[in-house]
Amino acid sequence: MKPHSNPAVRRLSVLVAALLALSFSAACSSDSSSSADDTSGPWSFVDGSGETVQVDHTPKRIIAHAYAAAALMSFGIKPIAVWADSDVTTDPGTKDLDLSGVEILGETFGEIDVEKAASLRPDLIVGDWWPVENAHSGFEAGVKEESKKLADLAPVVGPSQGDSIVELIEGYEKLAASLGGKLDDPTVAANKQRFETARSNFTQATAAKPGLTALAVSPTTDGLAVAVPKYAPELLDFQSWGLNVVDPERPDEGFPYWETLSWENADRYQPDLLLIDDRSYPANLDDAKKQPSWTSVAAAKADSVVPWPAYWLHTYSDYATQLEQLTKAVQSANADLVG
């Protein structure tokens, strides 16, 4: 789980995308459903991988991973199509997104309808760059080889999922600006201000409880996956803003996003507050409560839990909402729950 909600579904691998841009120019210079302004001339973007992608025109016909689409749309760029890892109407990263007029190319991790994508004549593919996996979203091992052929249709770019969600959002802001996005829209400024206020309040809440510890987990029927903050930008943000998120000691070999515990060992870590992966919440919490060992974790027994926005945050608005929720949980939590 990467990021994905099932630890068995693992994104492990290498970027298939090559920079195949120039041949797409003539066919893709008109008939765009993107919100970007009509811009001509050379275009380039420094990808999260460090490579510079260059084409001879500003892309307009954009296909994006659903979370990347949320980011682009927050800055005025609407893709012509998206692919998602789950149902876009229930996924926390897309359920409030207006995807009217946008083609859906898949709603299952690793499955993308490349034939339909080809018929749309895209001139840019957008997805996060994952440094640990050396790949963009949609092009990892675990994705069907047929689906990876999406990279043959257009250049692939995206900011890096690195040390901070704020940096990721800023990367999408730069990408949107290069594509003609509406960064001067008052909504953009309002969302940023709301986020800044939420961050300030969160920082004040954590400062008031310096001894509070938190653990980010994803329960399944098979065990309890404990997140490694080093590979979760939002958890790194929380740490930098004063929340003591526990670092598990033994990340899974070959896939260091998690340390997966059997339910018999669920009490290895004892935080004051549990952050629960919200991509299948509250069903995953209900599964956890069916396990006799769940209450061996003091925070679980005290019902000191809060949803955790695991790996999907891409907009200032969503981040503000999540910080507001998390701030309340921090304020309510007992910093002396465990010794």
Short mmCIF file of C-alpha atoms in Angstrom, two decimals:
data_model
loop_
_atom_site.label_atom_id
_atom_site.label_comp_id
_atom_site.label_asym_id
_atom_site.label_seq_id
_atom_site.Cartn_x
_atom_site.Cartn_y
_atom_site.Cartn_z
CA MET A 1 0.00 0.00 0.00
CA LYS A 2 1.65 3.10 -0.75
CA PRO A 3 0.19 4.64 -0.49
CA HIS A 4 -2.68 2.42 -1.55
CA SER A 5 -5.13 1.24 1.09
CA ASN A 6 -4.31 -2.47 0.85
CA PRO A 7 -0.79 -3.45 1.94
CA ALA A 8 -0.85 -6.21 -0.67
CA VAL A 9 -1.20 -3.69 -3.46
CA ARG A 10 2.31 -2.32 -3.75
CA ARG A 11 3.71 0.22 -6.10
CA LEU A 12 7.36 -0.68 -6.45
CA SER A 13 9.02 0.38 -9.57
CA VAL A 14 10.48 2.15 -12.52
CA LEU A 15 9.31 4.93 -14.73
CA VAL A 16 8.35 3.71 -18.16
CA ALA A 17 7.66 7.18 -19.48
CA ALA A 18 10.05 8.57 -22.11
CA LEU A 19 9.99 12.09 -23.41
CA LEU A 20 8.09 11.47 -26.62
CA ALA A 21 6.69 14.93 -26.99
CA LEU A 22 7.44 16.52 -30.32
CA SER A 23 5.45 14.18 -32.51
CA PHE A 24 2.20 15.14 -30.79
CA SER A 25 2.19 18.84 -31.67
CA ALA A 26 0.28 19.00 -34.93
CA ALA A 27 -2.52 16.66 -33.95
CA CYS A 28 -3.01 18.22 -30.54
CA SER A 29 -2.92 21.96 -31.20
CA SER A 30 -6.69 22.48 -31.25
CA ASP A 31 -10.01 21.24 -29.88
CA SER A 32 -8.98 21.46 -26.22
CA SER A 33 -11.21 20.93 -23.20
CA SER A 34 -8.56 22.35 -20.84
CA SER A 35 -9.21 25.60 -19.02
CA ALA A 36 -5.77 26.96 -19.89
CA ASP A 37 -5.44 30.11 -21.94
CA ASP A 38 -4.58 29.76 -25.62
CA THR A 39 -0.79 29.75 -25.51
CA SER A 40 1.58 28.89 -28.32
CA GLY A 41 5.32 28.56 -28.57
CA PRO A 42 7.83 26.33 -26.77
CA TRP A 43 6.92 24.91 -23.37
CA SER A 44 9.04 23.26 -20.71
CA PHE A 45 8.67 22.01 -17.16
CA VAL A 46 11.22 20.68 -14.68
CA ASP A 47 9.75 17.33 -13.66
CA GLY A 48 9.88 15.91 -10.15
CA SER A 49 12.51 13.48 -11.41
CA GLY A 50 14.81 16.43 -12.14
CA GLU A 51 14.43 16.05 -15.89
CA THR A 52 13.24 18.96 -18.02
CA VAL A 53 10.36 18.09 -20.34
CA GLN A 54 10.20 20.26 -23.46
CA VAL A 55 7.69 20.44 -26.31
CA ASP A 56 7.10 22.95 -29.09
CA HIS A 57 3.71 24.15 -27.82
CA THR A 58 1.86 24.61 -24.54
CA PRO A 59 -0.06 21.38 -23.84
CA LYS A 60 -3.82 21.68 -23.67
CA ARG A 61 -5.22 18.16 -23.92
CA ILE A 62 -4.19 16.86 -20.53
CA ILE A 63 -4.80 13.45 -18.99
CA ALA A 64 -4.00 13.25 -15.29
CA HIS A 65 -4.06 10.94 -12.32
CA ALA A 66 -7.15 11.89 -10.32
CA TYR A 67 -5.21 13.46 -7.43
CA ALA A 68 -3.05 15.42 -9.86
CA ALA A 69 -6.26 16.55 -11.55
CA ALA A 70 -7.53 17.89 -8.22
CA ALA A 71 -4.37 19.97 -7.90
CA LEU A 72 -4.52 21.29 -11.46
CA MET A 73 -8.21 22.11 -11.21
CA SER A 74 -7.61 24.13 -8.04
CA PHE A 75 -5.48 26.40 -10.23
CA GLY A 76 -7.84 26.59 -13.19
CA ILE A 77 -6.65 23.71 -15.39
CA LYS A 78 -9.28 21.06 -16.13
CA PRO A 79 -7.98 17.84 -17.73
CA ILE A 80 -9.88 16.13 -20.51
CA ALA A 81 -9.57 12.78 -18.73
CA VAL A 82 -8.38 11.19 -15.49
CA TRP A 83 -7.53 7.76 -14.17
CA ALA A 84 -8.02 6.88 -10.51
CA ASP A 85 -7.09 4.17 -8.03
CA SER A 86 -10.64 3.82 -6.69
CA ASP A 87 -14.20 5.06 -7.20
CA VAL A 88 -13.91 8.80 -7.82
CA THR A 89 -17.25 9.41 -6.10
CA THR A 90 -16.06 7.95 -2.79
CA ASP A 91 -12.29 8.46 -2.81
CA PRO A 92 -11.50 11.24 -0.28
CA GLY A 93 -9.25 12.98 -2.81
CA THR A 94 -11.87 13.22 -5.54
CA LYS A 95 -15.35 12.84 -4.04
CA ASP A 96 -15.88 16.62 -4.00
CA LEU A 97 -14.26 17.22 -7.39
CA ASP A 98 -16.40 18.42 -10.31
CA LEU A 99 -15.50 15.92 -13.02
CA SER A 100 -18.39 16.76 -15.31
CA GLY A 101 -17.21 16.55 -18.91
CA VAL A 102 -14.07 14.66 -17.89
CA GLU A 103 -13.52 11.13 -19.22
CA ILE A 104 -12.80 8.49 -16.56
CA LEU A 105 -10.16 6.06 -17.81
CA GLY A 106 -10.14 3.73 -14.83
CA GLU A 107 -11.09 3.50 -11.17
CA THR A 108 -8.97 0.53 -10.10
CA PHE A 109 -5.29 0.76 -9.21
CA GLY A 110 -3.13 -0.37 -12.11
CA GLU A 111 -5.88 -0.39 -14.73
CA ILE A 112 -6.04 2.42 -17.31
CA ASP A 113 -8.05 2.34 -20.54
CA VAL A 114 -5.23 3.29 -22.90
CA GLU A 115 -7.35 2.76 -26.02
CA LYS A 116 -9.85 5.35 -24.84
CA ALA A 117 -7.00 7.62 -23.80
CA ALA A 118 -5.47 7.40 -27.27
CA SER A 119 -8.75 8.40 -28.87
CA LEU A 120 -8.62 11.66 -26.87
CA ARG A 121 -5.29 12.65 -28.48
CA PRO A 122 -3.60 13.92 -25.28
CA ASP A 123 -0.52 16.10 -25.44
CA LEU A 124 0.45 15.76 -21.77
CA ILE A 125 0.14 13.09 -19.06
CA VAL A 126 0.34 14.30 -15.45
CA GLY A 127 1.01 12.30 -12.29
CA ASP A 128 3.06 12.65 -9.13
CA TRP A 129 6.71 11.61 -9.22
CA TRP A 130 7.46 9.10 -6.41
CA PRO A 131 11.19 9.27 -5.56
CA VAL A 132 11.24 5.99 -3.63
CA GLU A 133 9.87 4.15 -6.65
CA ASN A 134 11.55 6.15 -9.38
CA ALA A 135 8.23 6.39 -11.17
CA HIS A 136 5.21 8.59 -11.81
CA SER A 137 1.75 7.65 -10.59
CA GLY A 138 0.36 5.09 -13.02
CA PHE A 139 3.68 3.68 -14.19
CA GLU A 140 4.84 1.52 -11.29
CA ALA A 141 5.32 -2.22 -11.13
CA GLY A 142 1.93 -3.48 -10.10
CA VAL A 143 0.35 -1.43 -12.87
CA LYS A 144 -0.65 -3.61 -15.81
CA GLU A 145 1.86 -3.45 -18.66
CA GLU A 146 -0.94 -2.59 -21.07
CA SER A 147 -1.87 0.37 -18.88
CA LYS A 148 1.71 1.64 -18.86
CA LYS A 149 1.41 2.23 -22.59
CA LEU A 150 -0.32 5.47 -21.61
CA ALA A 151 3.22 6.88 -21.56
CA ASP A 152 3.47 6.27 -25.32
CA LEU A 153 0.74 8.82 -26.00
CA ALA A 154 2.37 11.99 -24.65
CA PRO A 155 5.12 13.26 -22.35
CA VAL A 156 4.68 12.45 -18.65
CA VAL A 157 5.35 15.09 -15.98
CA GLY A 158 4.54 15.83 -12.37
CA PRO A 159 5.93 17.41 -9.20
CA SER A 160 7.60 15.20 -6.64
CA GLN A 161 5.96 13.53 -3.67
CA GLY A 162 8.90 14.43 -1.48
CA ASP A 163 9.32 16.15 1.87
CA SER A 164 6.15 18.22 2.10
CA ILE A 165 2.62 18.38 0.74
CA VAL A 166 3.03 22.14 0.66
CA GLU A 167 5.95 21.72 -1.75
CA LEU A 168 3.89 19.28 -3.82
CA ILE A 169 1.04 21.80 -4.10
CA GLU A 170 3.50 24.53 -4.99
CA GLY A 171 4.86 22.26 -7.72
CA TYR A 172 1.40 21.89 -9.20
CA GLU A 173 0.91 25.64 -8.94
CA LYS A 174 4.03 26.12 -11.07
CA LEU A 175 2.84 23.48 -13.54
CA ALA A 176 -0.59 25.09 -13.79
CA ALA A 177 0.97 28.52 -14.30
CA SER A 178 3.05 27.17 -17.18
CA LEU A 179 -0.12 25.77 -18.73
CA GLY A 180 -2.02 29.05 -18.49
CA GLY A 181 -3.80 28.47 -15.20
CA LYS A 182 -5.89 31.12 -13.43
CA LEU A 183 -3.66 31.78 -10.46
CA ASP A 184 -5.11 35.25 -9.94
CA ASP A 185 -8.56 33.81 -9.23
CA PRO A 186 -9.65 35.10 -5.79
CA THR A 187 -10.51 31.54 -4.79
CA VAL A 188 -6.84 30.57 -5.01
CA ALA A 189 -5.84 33.31 -2.58
CA ALA A 190 -8.73 32.48 -0.26
CA ASN A 191 -7.79 28.79 -0.14
CA LYS A 192 -4.17 29.65 0.61
CA GLN A 193 -5.20 31.97 3.43
CA ARG A 194 -7.52 29.36 4.91
CA PHE A 195 -4.68 26.85 4.81
CA GLU A 196 -2.26 29.27 6.48
CA THR A 197 -4.77 29.89 9.25
CA ALA A 198 -5.32 26.16 9.73
CA ARG A 199 -1.58 25.53 9.84
CA SER A 200 -1.09 28.26 12.43
CA ASN A 201 -3.86 26.84 14.61
CA PHE A 202 -2.43 23.33 14.29
CA THR A 203 1.04 24.53 15.28
CA GLN A 204 -0.41 26.28 18.33
CA ALA A 205 -2.28 23.11 19.31
CA THR A 206 0.82 20.91 19.10
CA ALA A 207 2.92 23.48 20.99
CA ALA A 208 0.39 23.32 23.82
CA LYS A 209 0.92 19.54 24.10
CA PRO A 210 4.63 18.91 23.56
CA GLY A 211 4.48 15.42 25.05
CA LEU A 212 1.73 14.16 22.74
CA THR A 213 2.68 11.24 20.50
CA ALA A 214 0.83 10.05 17.40
CA LEU A 215 1.04 6.94 15.22
CA ALA A 216 -0.25 6.76 11.64
CA VAL A 217 -1.74 3.39 10.82
CA SER A 218 -3.78 1.55 8.21
CA PRO A 219 -5.73 -1.37 9.69
CA THR A 220 -6.72 -4.35 7.56
CA THR A 221 -8.19 -7.72 8.39
CA ASP A 222 -4.68 -9.17 8.05
CA GLY A 223 -2.78 -6.78 10.28
CA LEU A 224 -1.85 -3.25 11.20
CA ALA A 225 0.34 -1.26 8.81
CA VAL A 226 2.29 1.50 10.54
CA ALA A 227 3.29 4.40 8.29
CA VAL A 228 6.90 5.54 8.01
CA PRO A 229 6.79 9.37 8.10
CA LYS A 230 9.93 9.68 5.97
CA TYR A 231 7.90 8.56 2.96
CA ALA A 232 4.63 10.33 3.75
CA PRO A 233 4.90 14.07 3.00
CA GLU A 234 1.86 15.01 5.07
CA LEU A 235 3.32 13.22 8.10
CA LEU A 236 6.60 15.06 7.59
CA ASP A 237 4.61 18.28 7.57
CA PHE A 238 2.86 17.32 10.81
CA GLN A 239 6.24 16.58 12.38
CA SER A 240 7.71 19.89 11.22
CA TRP A 241 4.69 21.68 12.71
CA GLY A 242 5.20 20.14 16.13
CA LEU A 243 3.34 16.80 16.19
CA ASN A 244 5.49 13.91 17.40
CA VAL A 245 4.58 11.23 14.85
CA VAL A 246 6.26 7.98 15.83
CA ASP A 247 8.78 6.49 13.40
CA PRO A 248 8.42 2.69 13.27
CA GLU A 249 11.64 0.79 13.82
CA ARG A 250 11.41 -1.94 11.19
CA PRO A 251 10.04 -0.76 7.82
CA ASP A 252 9.01 -3.56 5.48
CA GLU A 253 11.94 -4.84 3.47
CA GLY A 254 11.74 -3.65 -0.13
CA PHE A 255 8.78 -1.37 0.52
CA PRO A 256 9.70 1.09 3.27
CA TYR A 257 6.45 3.07 3.34
CA TRP A 258 5.18 0.81 6.11
CA GLU A 259 6.02 -1.53 8.94
CA THR A 260 3.36 -4.22 8.78
CA LEU A 261 2.47 -5.78 12.12
CA SER A 262 0.46 -8.92 12.71
CA TRP A 263 -2.54 -8.35 14.93
CA GLU A 264 -0.73 -10.33 17.64
CA ASN A 265 1.92 -7.59 17.64
CA ALA A 266 -0.41 -4.62 17.23
CA ASP A 267 0.68 -3.18 20.58
CA ARG A 268 4.35 -2.75 19.59
CA TYR A 269 3.90 1.02 19.63
CA GLN A 270 1.89 2.92 22.21
CA PRO A 271 0.98 6.45 21.06
CA ASP A 272 -1.43 8.90 22.67
CA LEU A 273 -3.28 9.41 19.38
CA LEU A 274 -3.90 7.10 16.44
CA LEU A 275 -4.10 8.56 12.92
CA ILE A 276 -6.22 6.20 10.80
CA ASP A 277 -5.75 5.94 7.02
CA ASP A 278 -8.92 7.57 5.72
CA ARG A 279 -9.03 6.02 2.25
CA SER A 280 -11.29 3.25 3.52
CA TYR A 281 -12.36 4.91 6.76
CA PRO A 282 -14.44 4.10 8.80
CA ALA A 283 -14.67 0.54 7.42
CA ASN A 284 -11.01 -0.10 8.23
CA LEU A 285 -11.53 1.13 11.79
CA ASP A 286 -14.53 -1.19 12.12
CA ASP A 287 -12.30 -4.07 10.96
CA ALA A 288 -9.72 -3.12 13.58
CA LYS A 289 -12.32 -3.07 16.35
CA LYS A 290 -13.16 -6.70 15.55
CA GLN A 291 -9.63 -7.71 16.50
CA PRO A 292 -9.19 -8.63 20.18
CA SER A 293 -5.72 -7.08 20.19
CA TRP A 294 -6.93 -3.69 18.97
CA THR A 295 -7.60 -2.50 22.50
CA SER A 296 -4.12 -3.59 23.56
CA VAL A 297 -3.15 -0.24 22.02
CA ALA A 298 -3.99 2.28 24.73
CA ALA A 299 -5.08 4.96 22.26
CA ALA A 300 -7.47 2.51 20.60
CA LYS A 301 -8.92 1.53 23.95
CA ALA A 302 -9.44 5.23 24.79
CA ASP A 303 -10.92 5.84 21.33
CA SER A 304 -8.23 8.45 20.75
CA VAL A 305 -8.39 8.23 16.96
CA VAL A 306 -8.72 10.62 14.04
CA PRO A 307 -8.76 10.08 10.27
CA TRP A 308 -5.42 10.62 8.56
CA PRO A 309 -5.37 12.00 4.97
CA ALA A 310 -3.03 9.31 3.67
CA TYR A 311 -1.13 10.17 0.49
CA TRP A 312 -3.94 12.00 -1.31
CA LEU A 313 -3.69 15.66 -0.29
CA HIS A 314 -3.06 17.89 -3.32
CA THR A 315 -4.87 21.20 -2.67
CA TYR A 316 -4.76 24.01 -0.13
CA SER A 317 -8.50 23.66 0.45
CA ASP A 318 -8.34 19.96 1.29
CA TYR A 319 -5.27 20.48 3.44
CA ALA A 320 -7.02 23.21 5.43
CA THR A 321 -10.01 20.93 6.06
CA GLN A 322 -7.81 18.09 7.26
CA LEU A 323 -5.71 20.32 9.52
CA GLU A 324 -8.84 21.76 11.09
CA GLN A 325 -10.02 18.22 11.90
CA LEU A 326 -6.62 17.12 13.17
CA THR A 327 -6.24 20.23 15.32
CA LYS A 328 -9.44 19.37 17.19
CA ALA A 329 -8.14 15.84 17.77
CA VAL A 330 -4.84 17.14 19.13
CA GLN A 331 -6.66 19.55 21.43
CA SER A 332 -8.86 16.71 22.75
CA ALA A 333 -6.11 14.10 23.09
CA ASN A 334 -4.56 13.14 26.42
CA ALA A 335 -0.80 13.72 26.22
CA ASP A 336 -0.37 11.61 29.36
CA LEU A 337 -2.29 8.60 28.07
CA VAL A 338 0.89 6.53 27.90
CA GLY A 339 4.12 6.91 29.81
#
